[in-house]
CSV table of N, CA, C and O in Angstrom, one decimal:
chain,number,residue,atom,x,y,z
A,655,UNK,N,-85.3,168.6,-16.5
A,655,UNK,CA,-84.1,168.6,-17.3
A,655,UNK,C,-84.2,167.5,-18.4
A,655,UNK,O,-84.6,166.4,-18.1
A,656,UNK,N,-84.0,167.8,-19.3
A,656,UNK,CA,-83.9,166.7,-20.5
A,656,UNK,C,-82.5,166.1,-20.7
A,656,UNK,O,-81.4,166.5,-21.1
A,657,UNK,N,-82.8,165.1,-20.3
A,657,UNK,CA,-81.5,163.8,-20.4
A,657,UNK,C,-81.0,164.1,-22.2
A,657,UNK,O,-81.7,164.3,-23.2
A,658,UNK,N,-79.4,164.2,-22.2
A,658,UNK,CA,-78.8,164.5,-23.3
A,658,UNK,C,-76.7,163.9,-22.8
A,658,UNK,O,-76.1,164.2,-21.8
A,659,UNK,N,-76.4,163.5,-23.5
A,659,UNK,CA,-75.0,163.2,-23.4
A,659,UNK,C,-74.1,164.5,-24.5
A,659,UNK,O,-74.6,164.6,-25.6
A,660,UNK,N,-73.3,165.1,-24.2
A,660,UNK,CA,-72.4,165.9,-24.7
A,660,UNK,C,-70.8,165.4,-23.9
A,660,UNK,O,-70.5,164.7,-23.0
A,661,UNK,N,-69.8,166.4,-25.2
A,661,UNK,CA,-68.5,166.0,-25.2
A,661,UNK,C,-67.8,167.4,-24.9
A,661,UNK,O,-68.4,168.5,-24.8
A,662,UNK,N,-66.7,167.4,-24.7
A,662,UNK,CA,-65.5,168.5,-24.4
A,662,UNK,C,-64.3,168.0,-24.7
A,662,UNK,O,-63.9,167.1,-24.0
A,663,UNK,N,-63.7,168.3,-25.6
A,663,UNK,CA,-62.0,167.8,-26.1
A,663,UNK,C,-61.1,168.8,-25.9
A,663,UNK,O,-61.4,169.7,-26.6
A,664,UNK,N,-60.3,169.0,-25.4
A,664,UNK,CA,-59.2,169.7,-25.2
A,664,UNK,C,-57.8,169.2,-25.3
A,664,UNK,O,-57.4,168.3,-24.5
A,665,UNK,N,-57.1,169.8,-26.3
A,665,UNK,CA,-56.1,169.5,-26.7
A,665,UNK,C,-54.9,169.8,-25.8
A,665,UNK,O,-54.7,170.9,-26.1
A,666,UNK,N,-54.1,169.5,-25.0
A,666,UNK,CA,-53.4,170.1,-23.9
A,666,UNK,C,-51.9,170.3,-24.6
A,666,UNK,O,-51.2,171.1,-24.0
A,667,UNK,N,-51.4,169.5,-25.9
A,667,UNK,CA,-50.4,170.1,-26.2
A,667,UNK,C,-50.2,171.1,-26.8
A,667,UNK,O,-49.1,171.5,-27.1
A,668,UNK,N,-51.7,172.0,-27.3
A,668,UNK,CA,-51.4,173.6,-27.8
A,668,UNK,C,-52.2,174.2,-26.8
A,668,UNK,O,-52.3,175.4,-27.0
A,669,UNK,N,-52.8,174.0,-25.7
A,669,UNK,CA,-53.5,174.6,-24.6
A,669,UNK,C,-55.0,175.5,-25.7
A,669,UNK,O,-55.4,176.6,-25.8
A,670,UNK,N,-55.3,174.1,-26.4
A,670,UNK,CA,-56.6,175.2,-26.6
A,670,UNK,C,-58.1,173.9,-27.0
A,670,UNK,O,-57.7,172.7,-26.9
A,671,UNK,N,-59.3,174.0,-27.3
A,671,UNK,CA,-60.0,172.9,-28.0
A,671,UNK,C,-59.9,172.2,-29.1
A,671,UNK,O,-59.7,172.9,-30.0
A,672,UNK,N,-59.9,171.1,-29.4
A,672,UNK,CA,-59.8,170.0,-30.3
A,672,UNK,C,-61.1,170.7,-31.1
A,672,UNK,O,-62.2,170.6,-30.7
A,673,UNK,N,-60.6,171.5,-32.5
A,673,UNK,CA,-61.6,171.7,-33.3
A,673,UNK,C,-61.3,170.5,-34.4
A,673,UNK,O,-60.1,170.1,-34.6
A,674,UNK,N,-62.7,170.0,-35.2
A,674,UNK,CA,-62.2,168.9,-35.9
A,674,UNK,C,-62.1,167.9,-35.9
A,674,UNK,O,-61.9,167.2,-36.9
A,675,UNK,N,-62.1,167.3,-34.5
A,675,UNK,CA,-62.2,166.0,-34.3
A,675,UNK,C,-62.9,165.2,-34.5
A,675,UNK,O,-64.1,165.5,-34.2
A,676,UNK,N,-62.7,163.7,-35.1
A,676,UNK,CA,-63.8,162.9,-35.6
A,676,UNK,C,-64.1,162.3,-34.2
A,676,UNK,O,-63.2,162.3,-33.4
A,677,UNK,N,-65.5,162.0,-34.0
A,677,UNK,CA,-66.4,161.3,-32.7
A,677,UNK,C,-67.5,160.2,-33.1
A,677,UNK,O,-68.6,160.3,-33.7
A,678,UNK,N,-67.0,159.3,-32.5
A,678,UNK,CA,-67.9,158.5,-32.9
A,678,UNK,C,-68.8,158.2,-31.8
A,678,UNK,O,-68.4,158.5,-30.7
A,679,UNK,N,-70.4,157.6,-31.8
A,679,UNK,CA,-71.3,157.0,-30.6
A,679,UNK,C,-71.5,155.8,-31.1
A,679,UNK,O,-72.1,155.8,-32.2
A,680,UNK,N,-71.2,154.9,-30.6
A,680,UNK,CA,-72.2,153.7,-30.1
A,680,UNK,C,-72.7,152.9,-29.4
A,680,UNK,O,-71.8,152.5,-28.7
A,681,UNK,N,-73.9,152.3,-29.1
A,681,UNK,CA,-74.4,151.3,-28.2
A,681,UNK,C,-74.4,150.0,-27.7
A,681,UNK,O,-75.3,149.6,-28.4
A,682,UNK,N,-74.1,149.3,-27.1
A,682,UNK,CA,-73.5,148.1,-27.0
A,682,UNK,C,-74.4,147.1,-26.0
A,682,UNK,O,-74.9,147.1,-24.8
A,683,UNK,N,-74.5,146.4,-27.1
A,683,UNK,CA,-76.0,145.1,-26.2
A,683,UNK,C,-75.1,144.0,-25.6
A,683,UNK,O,-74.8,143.1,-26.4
A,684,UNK,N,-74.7,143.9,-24.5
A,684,UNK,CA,-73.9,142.5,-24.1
A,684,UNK,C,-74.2,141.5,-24.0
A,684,UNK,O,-73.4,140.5,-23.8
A,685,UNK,N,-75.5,141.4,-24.1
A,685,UNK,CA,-76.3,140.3,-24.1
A,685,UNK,C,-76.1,139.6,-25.0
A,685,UNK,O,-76.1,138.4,-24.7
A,686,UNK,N,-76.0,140.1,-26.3
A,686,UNK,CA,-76.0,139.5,-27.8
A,686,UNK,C,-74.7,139.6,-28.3
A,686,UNK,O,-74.3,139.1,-29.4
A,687,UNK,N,-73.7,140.4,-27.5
A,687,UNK,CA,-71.9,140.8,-28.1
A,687,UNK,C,-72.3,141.8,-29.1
A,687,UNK,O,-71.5,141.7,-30.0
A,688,UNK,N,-73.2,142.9,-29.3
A,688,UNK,CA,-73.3,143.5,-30.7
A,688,UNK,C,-73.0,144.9,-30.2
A,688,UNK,O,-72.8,145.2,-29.0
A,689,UNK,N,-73.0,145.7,-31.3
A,689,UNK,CA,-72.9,147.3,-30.7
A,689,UNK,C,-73.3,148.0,-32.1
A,689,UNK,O,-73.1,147.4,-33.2
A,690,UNK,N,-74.0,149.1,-32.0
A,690,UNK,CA,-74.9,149.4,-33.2
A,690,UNK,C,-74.0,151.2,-33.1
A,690,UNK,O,-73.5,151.8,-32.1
A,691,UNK,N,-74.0,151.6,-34.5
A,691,UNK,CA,-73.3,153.1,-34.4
A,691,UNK,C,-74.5,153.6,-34.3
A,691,UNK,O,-75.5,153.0,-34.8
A,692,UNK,N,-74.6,154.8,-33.7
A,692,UNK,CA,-75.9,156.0,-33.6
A,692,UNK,C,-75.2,157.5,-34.4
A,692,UNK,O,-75.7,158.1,-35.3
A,693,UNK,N,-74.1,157.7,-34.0
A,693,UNK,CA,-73.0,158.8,-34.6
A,693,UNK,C,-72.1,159.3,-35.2
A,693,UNK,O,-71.2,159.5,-34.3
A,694,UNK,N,-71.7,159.5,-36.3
A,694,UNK,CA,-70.5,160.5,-36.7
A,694,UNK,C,-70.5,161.7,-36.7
A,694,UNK,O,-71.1,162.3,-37.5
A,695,UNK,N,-69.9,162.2,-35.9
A,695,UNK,CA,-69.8,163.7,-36.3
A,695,UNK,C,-68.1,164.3,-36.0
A,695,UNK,O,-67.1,163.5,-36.0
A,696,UNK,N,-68.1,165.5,-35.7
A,696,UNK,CA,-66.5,166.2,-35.3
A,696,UNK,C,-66.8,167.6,-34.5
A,696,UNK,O,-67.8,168.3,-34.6
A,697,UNK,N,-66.1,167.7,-34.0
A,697,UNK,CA,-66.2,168.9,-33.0
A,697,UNK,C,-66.0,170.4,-33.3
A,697,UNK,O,-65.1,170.6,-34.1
A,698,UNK,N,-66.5,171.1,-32.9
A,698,UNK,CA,-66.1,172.8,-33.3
A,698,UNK,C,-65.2,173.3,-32.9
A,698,UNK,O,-64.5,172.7,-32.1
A,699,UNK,N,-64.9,174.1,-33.1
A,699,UNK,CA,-63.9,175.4,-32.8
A,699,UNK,C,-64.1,175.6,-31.3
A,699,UNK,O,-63.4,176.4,-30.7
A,700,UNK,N,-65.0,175.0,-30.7
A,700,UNK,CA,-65.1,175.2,-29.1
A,700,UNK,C,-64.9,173.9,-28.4
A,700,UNK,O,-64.9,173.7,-27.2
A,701,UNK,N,-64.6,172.8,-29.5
A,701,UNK,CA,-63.8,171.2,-29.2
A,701,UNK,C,-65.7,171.0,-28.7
A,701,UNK,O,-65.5,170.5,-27.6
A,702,UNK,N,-66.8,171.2,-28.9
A,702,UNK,CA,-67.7,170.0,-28.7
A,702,UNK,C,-68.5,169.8,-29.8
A,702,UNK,O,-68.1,170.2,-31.0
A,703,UNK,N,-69.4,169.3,-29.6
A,703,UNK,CA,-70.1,169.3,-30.7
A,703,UNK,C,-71.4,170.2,-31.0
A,703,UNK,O,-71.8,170.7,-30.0
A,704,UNK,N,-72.2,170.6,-32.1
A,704,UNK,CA,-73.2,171.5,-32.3
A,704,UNK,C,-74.4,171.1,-31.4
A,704,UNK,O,-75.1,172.0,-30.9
A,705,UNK,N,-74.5,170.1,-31.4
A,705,UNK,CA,-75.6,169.5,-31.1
A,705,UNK,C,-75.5,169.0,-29.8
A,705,UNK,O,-74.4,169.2,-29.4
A,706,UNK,N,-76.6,168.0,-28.7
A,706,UNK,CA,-75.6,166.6,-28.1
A,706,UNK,C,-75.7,166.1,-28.8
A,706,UNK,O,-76.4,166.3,-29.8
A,707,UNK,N,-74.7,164.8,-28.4
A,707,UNK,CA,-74.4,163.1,-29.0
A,707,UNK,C,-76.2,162.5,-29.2
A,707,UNK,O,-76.9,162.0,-30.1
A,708,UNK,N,-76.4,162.9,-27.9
A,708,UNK,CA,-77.8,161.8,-28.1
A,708,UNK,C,-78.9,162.9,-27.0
A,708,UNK,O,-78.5,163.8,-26.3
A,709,UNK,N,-80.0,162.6,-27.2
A,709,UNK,CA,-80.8,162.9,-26.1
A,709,UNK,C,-82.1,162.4,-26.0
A,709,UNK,O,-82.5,161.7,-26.9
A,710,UNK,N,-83.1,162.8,-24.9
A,710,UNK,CA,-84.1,162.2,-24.9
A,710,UNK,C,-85.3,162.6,-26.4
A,710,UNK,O,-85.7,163.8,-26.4
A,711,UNK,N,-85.9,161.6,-27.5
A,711,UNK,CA,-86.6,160.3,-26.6
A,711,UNK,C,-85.3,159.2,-27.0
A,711,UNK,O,-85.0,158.1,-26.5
A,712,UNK,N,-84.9,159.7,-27.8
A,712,UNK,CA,-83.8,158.7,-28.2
A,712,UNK,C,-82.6,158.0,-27.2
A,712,UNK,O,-81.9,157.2,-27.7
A,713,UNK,N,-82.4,158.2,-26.2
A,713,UNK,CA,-81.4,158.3,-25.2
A,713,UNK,C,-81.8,157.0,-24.2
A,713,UNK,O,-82.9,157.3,-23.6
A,714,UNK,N,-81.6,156.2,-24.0
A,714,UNK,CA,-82.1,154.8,-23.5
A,714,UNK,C,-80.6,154.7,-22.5
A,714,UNK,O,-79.4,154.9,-22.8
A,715,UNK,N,-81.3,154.1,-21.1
A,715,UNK,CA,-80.5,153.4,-20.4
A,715,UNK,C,-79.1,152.1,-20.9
A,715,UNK,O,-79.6,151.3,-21.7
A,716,UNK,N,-78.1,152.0,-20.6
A,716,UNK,CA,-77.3,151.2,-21.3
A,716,UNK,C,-75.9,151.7,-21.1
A,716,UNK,O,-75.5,152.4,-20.2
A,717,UNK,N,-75.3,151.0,-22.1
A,717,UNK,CA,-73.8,150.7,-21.8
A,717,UNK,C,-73.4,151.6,-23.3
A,717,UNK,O,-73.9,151.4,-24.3
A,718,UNK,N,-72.6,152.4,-23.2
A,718,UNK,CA,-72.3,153.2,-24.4
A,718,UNK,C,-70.6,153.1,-24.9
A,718,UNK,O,-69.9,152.2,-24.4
A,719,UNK,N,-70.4,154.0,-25.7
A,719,UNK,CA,-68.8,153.7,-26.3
A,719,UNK,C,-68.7,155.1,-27.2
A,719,UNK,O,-69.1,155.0,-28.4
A,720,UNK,N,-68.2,156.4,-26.9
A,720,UNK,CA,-67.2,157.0,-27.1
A,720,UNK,C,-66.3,156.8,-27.9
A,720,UNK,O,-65.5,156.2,-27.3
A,721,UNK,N,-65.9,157.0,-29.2
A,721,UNK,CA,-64.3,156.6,-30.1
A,721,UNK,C,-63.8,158.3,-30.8
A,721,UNK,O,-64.2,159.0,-31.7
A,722,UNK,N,-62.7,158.5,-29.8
A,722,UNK,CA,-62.1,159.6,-30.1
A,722,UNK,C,-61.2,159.8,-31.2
A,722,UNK,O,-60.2,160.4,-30.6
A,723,UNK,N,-60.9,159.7,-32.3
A,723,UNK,CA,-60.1,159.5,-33.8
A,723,UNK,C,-59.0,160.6,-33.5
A,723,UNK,O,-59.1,161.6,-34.1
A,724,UNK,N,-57.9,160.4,-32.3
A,724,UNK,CA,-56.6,161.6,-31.9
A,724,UNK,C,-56.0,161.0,-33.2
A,724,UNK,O,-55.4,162.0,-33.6
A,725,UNK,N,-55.7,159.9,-34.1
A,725,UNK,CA,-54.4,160.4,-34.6
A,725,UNK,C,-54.4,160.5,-35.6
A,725,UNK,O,-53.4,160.5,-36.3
A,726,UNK,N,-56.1,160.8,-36.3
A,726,UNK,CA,-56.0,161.5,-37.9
A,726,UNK,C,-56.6,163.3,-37.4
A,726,UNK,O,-56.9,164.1,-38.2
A,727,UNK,N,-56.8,163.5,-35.9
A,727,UNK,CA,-57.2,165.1,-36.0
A,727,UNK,C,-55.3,165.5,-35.4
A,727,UNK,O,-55.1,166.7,-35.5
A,728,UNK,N,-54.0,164.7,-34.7
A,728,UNK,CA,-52.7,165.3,-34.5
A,728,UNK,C,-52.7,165.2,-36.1
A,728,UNK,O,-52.9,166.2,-36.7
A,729,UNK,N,-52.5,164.2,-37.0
A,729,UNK,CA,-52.0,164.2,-38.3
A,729,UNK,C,-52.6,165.7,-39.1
A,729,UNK,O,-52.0,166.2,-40.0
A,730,UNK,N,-53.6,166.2,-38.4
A,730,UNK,CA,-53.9,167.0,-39.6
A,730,UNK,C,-53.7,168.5,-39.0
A,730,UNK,O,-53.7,169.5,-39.8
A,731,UNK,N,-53.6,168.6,-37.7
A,731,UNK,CA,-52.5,169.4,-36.7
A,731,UNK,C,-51.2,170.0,-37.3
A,731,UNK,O,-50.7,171.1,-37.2
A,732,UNK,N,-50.8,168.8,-37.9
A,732,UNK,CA,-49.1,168.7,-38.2
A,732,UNK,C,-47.9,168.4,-37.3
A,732,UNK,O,-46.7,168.7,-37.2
A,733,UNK,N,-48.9,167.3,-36.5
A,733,UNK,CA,-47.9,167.5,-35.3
A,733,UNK,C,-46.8,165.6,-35.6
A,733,UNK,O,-47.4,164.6,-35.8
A,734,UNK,N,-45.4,165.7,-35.6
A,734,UNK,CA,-45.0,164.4,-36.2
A,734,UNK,C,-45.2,163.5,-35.4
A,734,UNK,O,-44.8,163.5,-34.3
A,735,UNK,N,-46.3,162.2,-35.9
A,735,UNK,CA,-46.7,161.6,-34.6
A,735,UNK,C,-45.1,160.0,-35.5
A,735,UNK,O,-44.4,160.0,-36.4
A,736,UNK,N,-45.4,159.0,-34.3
A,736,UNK,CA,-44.3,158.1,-34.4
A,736,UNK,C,-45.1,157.3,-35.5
A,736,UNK,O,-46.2,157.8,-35.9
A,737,UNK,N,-44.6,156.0,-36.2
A,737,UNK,CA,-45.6,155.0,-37.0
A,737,UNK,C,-45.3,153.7,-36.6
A,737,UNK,O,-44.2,153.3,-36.5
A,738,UNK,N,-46.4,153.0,-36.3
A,738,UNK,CA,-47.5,153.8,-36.2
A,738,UNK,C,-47.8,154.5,-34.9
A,738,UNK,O,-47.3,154.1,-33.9
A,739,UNK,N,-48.6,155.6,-34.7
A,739,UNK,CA,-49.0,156.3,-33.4
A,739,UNK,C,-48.9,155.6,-32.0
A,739,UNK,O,-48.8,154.4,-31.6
A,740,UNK,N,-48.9,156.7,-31.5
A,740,UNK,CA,-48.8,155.7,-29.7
A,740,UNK,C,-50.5,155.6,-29.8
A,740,UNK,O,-51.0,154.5,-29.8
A,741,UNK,N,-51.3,156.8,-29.9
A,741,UNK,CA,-52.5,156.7,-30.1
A,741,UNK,C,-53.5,157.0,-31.3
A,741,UNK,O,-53.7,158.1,-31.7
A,742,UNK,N,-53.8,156.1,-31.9
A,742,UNK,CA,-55.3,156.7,-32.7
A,742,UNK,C,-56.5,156.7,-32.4
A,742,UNK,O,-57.3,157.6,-32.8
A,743,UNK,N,-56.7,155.7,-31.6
A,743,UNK,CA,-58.2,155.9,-31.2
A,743,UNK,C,-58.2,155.8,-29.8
A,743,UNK,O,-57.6,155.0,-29.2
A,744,UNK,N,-59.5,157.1,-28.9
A,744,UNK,CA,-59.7,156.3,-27.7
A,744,UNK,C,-60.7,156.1,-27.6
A,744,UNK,O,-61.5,157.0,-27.5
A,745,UNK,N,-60.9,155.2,-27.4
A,745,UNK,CA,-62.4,154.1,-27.2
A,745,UNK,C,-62.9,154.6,-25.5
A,745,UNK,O,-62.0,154.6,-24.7
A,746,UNK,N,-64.0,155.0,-25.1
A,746,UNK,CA,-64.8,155.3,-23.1
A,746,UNK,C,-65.4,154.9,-23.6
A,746,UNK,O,-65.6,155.1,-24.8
A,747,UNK,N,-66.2,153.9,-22.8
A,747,UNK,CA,-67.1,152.7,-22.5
A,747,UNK,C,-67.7,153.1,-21.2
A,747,UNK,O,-67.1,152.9,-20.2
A,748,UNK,N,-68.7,153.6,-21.1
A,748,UNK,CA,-69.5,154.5,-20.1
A,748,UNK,C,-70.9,153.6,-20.2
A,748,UNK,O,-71.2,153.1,-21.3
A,749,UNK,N,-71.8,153.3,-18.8
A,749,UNK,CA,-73.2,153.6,-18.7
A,749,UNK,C,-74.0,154.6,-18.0
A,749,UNK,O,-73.9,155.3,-17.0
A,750,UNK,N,-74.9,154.1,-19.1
A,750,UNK,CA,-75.7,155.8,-18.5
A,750,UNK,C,-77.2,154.8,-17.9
A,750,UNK,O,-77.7,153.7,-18.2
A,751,UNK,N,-77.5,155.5,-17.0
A,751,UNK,CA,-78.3,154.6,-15.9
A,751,UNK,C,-79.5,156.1,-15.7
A,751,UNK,O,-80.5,156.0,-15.0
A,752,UNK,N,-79.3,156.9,-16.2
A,752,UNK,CA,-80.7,157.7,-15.6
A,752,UNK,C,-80.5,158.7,-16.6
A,752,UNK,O,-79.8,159.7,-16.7
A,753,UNK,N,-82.0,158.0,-17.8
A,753,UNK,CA,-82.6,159.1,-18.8
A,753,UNK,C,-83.1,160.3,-19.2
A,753,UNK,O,-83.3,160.9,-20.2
A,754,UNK,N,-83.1,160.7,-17.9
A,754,UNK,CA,-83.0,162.5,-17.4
A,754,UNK,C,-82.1,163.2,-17.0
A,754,UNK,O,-82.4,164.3,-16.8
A,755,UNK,N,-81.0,162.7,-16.9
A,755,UNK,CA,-79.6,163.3,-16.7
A,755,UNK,C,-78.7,163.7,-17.7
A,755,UNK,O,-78.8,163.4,-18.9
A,756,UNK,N,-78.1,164.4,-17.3
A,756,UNK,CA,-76.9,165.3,-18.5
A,756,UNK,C,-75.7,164.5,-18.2
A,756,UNK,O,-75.2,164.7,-17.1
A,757,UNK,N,-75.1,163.6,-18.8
A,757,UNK,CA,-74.2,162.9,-19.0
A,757,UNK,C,-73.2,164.2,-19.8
A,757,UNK,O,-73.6,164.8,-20.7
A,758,UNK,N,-72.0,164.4,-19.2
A,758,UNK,CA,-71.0,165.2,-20.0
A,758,UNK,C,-69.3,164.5,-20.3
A,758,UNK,O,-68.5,164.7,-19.4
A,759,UNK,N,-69.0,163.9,-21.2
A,759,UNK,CA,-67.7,163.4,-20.9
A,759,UNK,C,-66.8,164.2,-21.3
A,759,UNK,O,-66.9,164.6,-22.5
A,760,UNK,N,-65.5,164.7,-20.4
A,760,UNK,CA,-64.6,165.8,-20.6
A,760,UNK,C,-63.4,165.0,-20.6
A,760,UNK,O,-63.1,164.2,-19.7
A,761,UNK,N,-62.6,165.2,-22.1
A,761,UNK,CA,-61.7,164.7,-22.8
A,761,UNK,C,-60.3,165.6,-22.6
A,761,UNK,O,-60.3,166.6,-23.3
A,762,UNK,N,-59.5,165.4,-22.1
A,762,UNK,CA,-57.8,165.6,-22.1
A,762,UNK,C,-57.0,165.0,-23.0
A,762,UNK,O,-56.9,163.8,-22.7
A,763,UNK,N,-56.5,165.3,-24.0
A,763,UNK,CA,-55.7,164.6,-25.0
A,763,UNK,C,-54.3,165.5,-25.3
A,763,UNK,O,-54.4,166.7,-25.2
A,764,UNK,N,-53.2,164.9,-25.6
A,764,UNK,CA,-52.6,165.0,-26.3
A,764,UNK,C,-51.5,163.4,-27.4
A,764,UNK,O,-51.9,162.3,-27.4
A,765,UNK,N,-50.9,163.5,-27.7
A,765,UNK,CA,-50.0,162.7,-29.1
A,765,UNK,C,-49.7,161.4,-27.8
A,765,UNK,O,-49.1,160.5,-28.3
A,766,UNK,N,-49.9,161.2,-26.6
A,766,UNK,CA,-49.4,160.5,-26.2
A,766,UNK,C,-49.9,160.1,-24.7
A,766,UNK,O,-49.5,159.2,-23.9
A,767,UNK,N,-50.7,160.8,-24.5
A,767,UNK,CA,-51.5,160.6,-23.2
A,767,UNK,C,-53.1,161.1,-23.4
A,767,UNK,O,-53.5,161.8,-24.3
A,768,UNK,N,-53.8,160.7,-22.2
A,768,UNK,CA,-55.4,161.5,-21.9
A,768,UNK,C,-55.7,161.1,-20.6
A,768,UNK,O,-55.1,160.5,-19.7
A,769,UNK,N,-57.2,162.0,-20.9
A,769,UNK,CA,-57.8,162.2,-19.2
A,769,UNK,C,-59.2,162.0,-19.4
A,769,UNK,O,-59.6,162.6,-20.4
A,770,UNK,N,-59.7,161.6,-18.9
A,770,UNK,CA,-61.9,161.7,-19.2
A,770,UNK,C,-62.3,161.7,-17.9
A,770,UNK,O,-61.7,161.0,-17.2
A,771,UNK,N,-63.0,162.4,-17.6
A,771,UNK,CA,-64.1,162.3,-16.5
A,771,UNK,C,-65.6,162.8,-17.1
A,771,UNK,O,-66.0,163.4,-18.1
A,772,UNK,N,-66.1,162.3,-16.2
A,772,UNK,CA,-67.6,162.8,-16.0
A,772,UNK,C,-67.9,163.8,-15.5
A,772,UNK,O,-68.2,163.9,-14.3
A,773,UNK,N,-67.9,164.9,-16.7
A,773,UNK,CA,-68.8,166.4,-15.9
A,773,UNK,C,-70.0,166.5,-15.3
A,773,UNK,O,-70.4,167.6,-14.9
């Protein structure tokens, strides 16, 4: 199995995938307080992304960070959020501990709440 991290966003206030959503990845050295970006991208019409986020040889043991941009993909929804939002960004701060594994993080969102787990 080739170690690779992917996403799933689901929008639960229209009961369908977060197409569009900005996603960000990065890595986070605690040792030094730093964290380096590896990704921008946004999600498809099936709420993941085309690609994974990361995978092997590039995929290293560590402490990662997830940043889900909910309140410029509701703003462009049209959905009236408050000002400012209850949410714009959600930050998952995950480690990944074994470089041959399929890391999957499955995202619940809507204007005012969420859900993640590890698929």
């Amino acid at each position: 199995m080739t170690g690779r991290l992917t996403t799933y966003i689901l929008d639960t206030t229209q009961g369908c995938p977060a197409a569009n959503l900005g996603v960000e990845l990065w890595i986070l050295d605690p040792r030094v307080e730093s964290q380096t970006q590896l990704l921008v991208t946004h999600t498809n019409d099936r709420g993941t992304t085309d690609e994974p986020l990361i995978m092997e040889p590039e995929l290293e043991t560590g402490t990662y960070e997830l940043i889900f941009l909910v309140g410029d993909y509701f703003r462009h929804q049209g959905v009236v959020l408050d000002k400012p939002p209850f949410l714009t960004e959600i930050p998952i701060r995950f480690g990944m501990a074994d470089t041959a594994a399929h890391y999957h993080i499955a995202l619940l969102i809507s204007p005012w709440a969420y859900s993640v787990s590890k698929g």
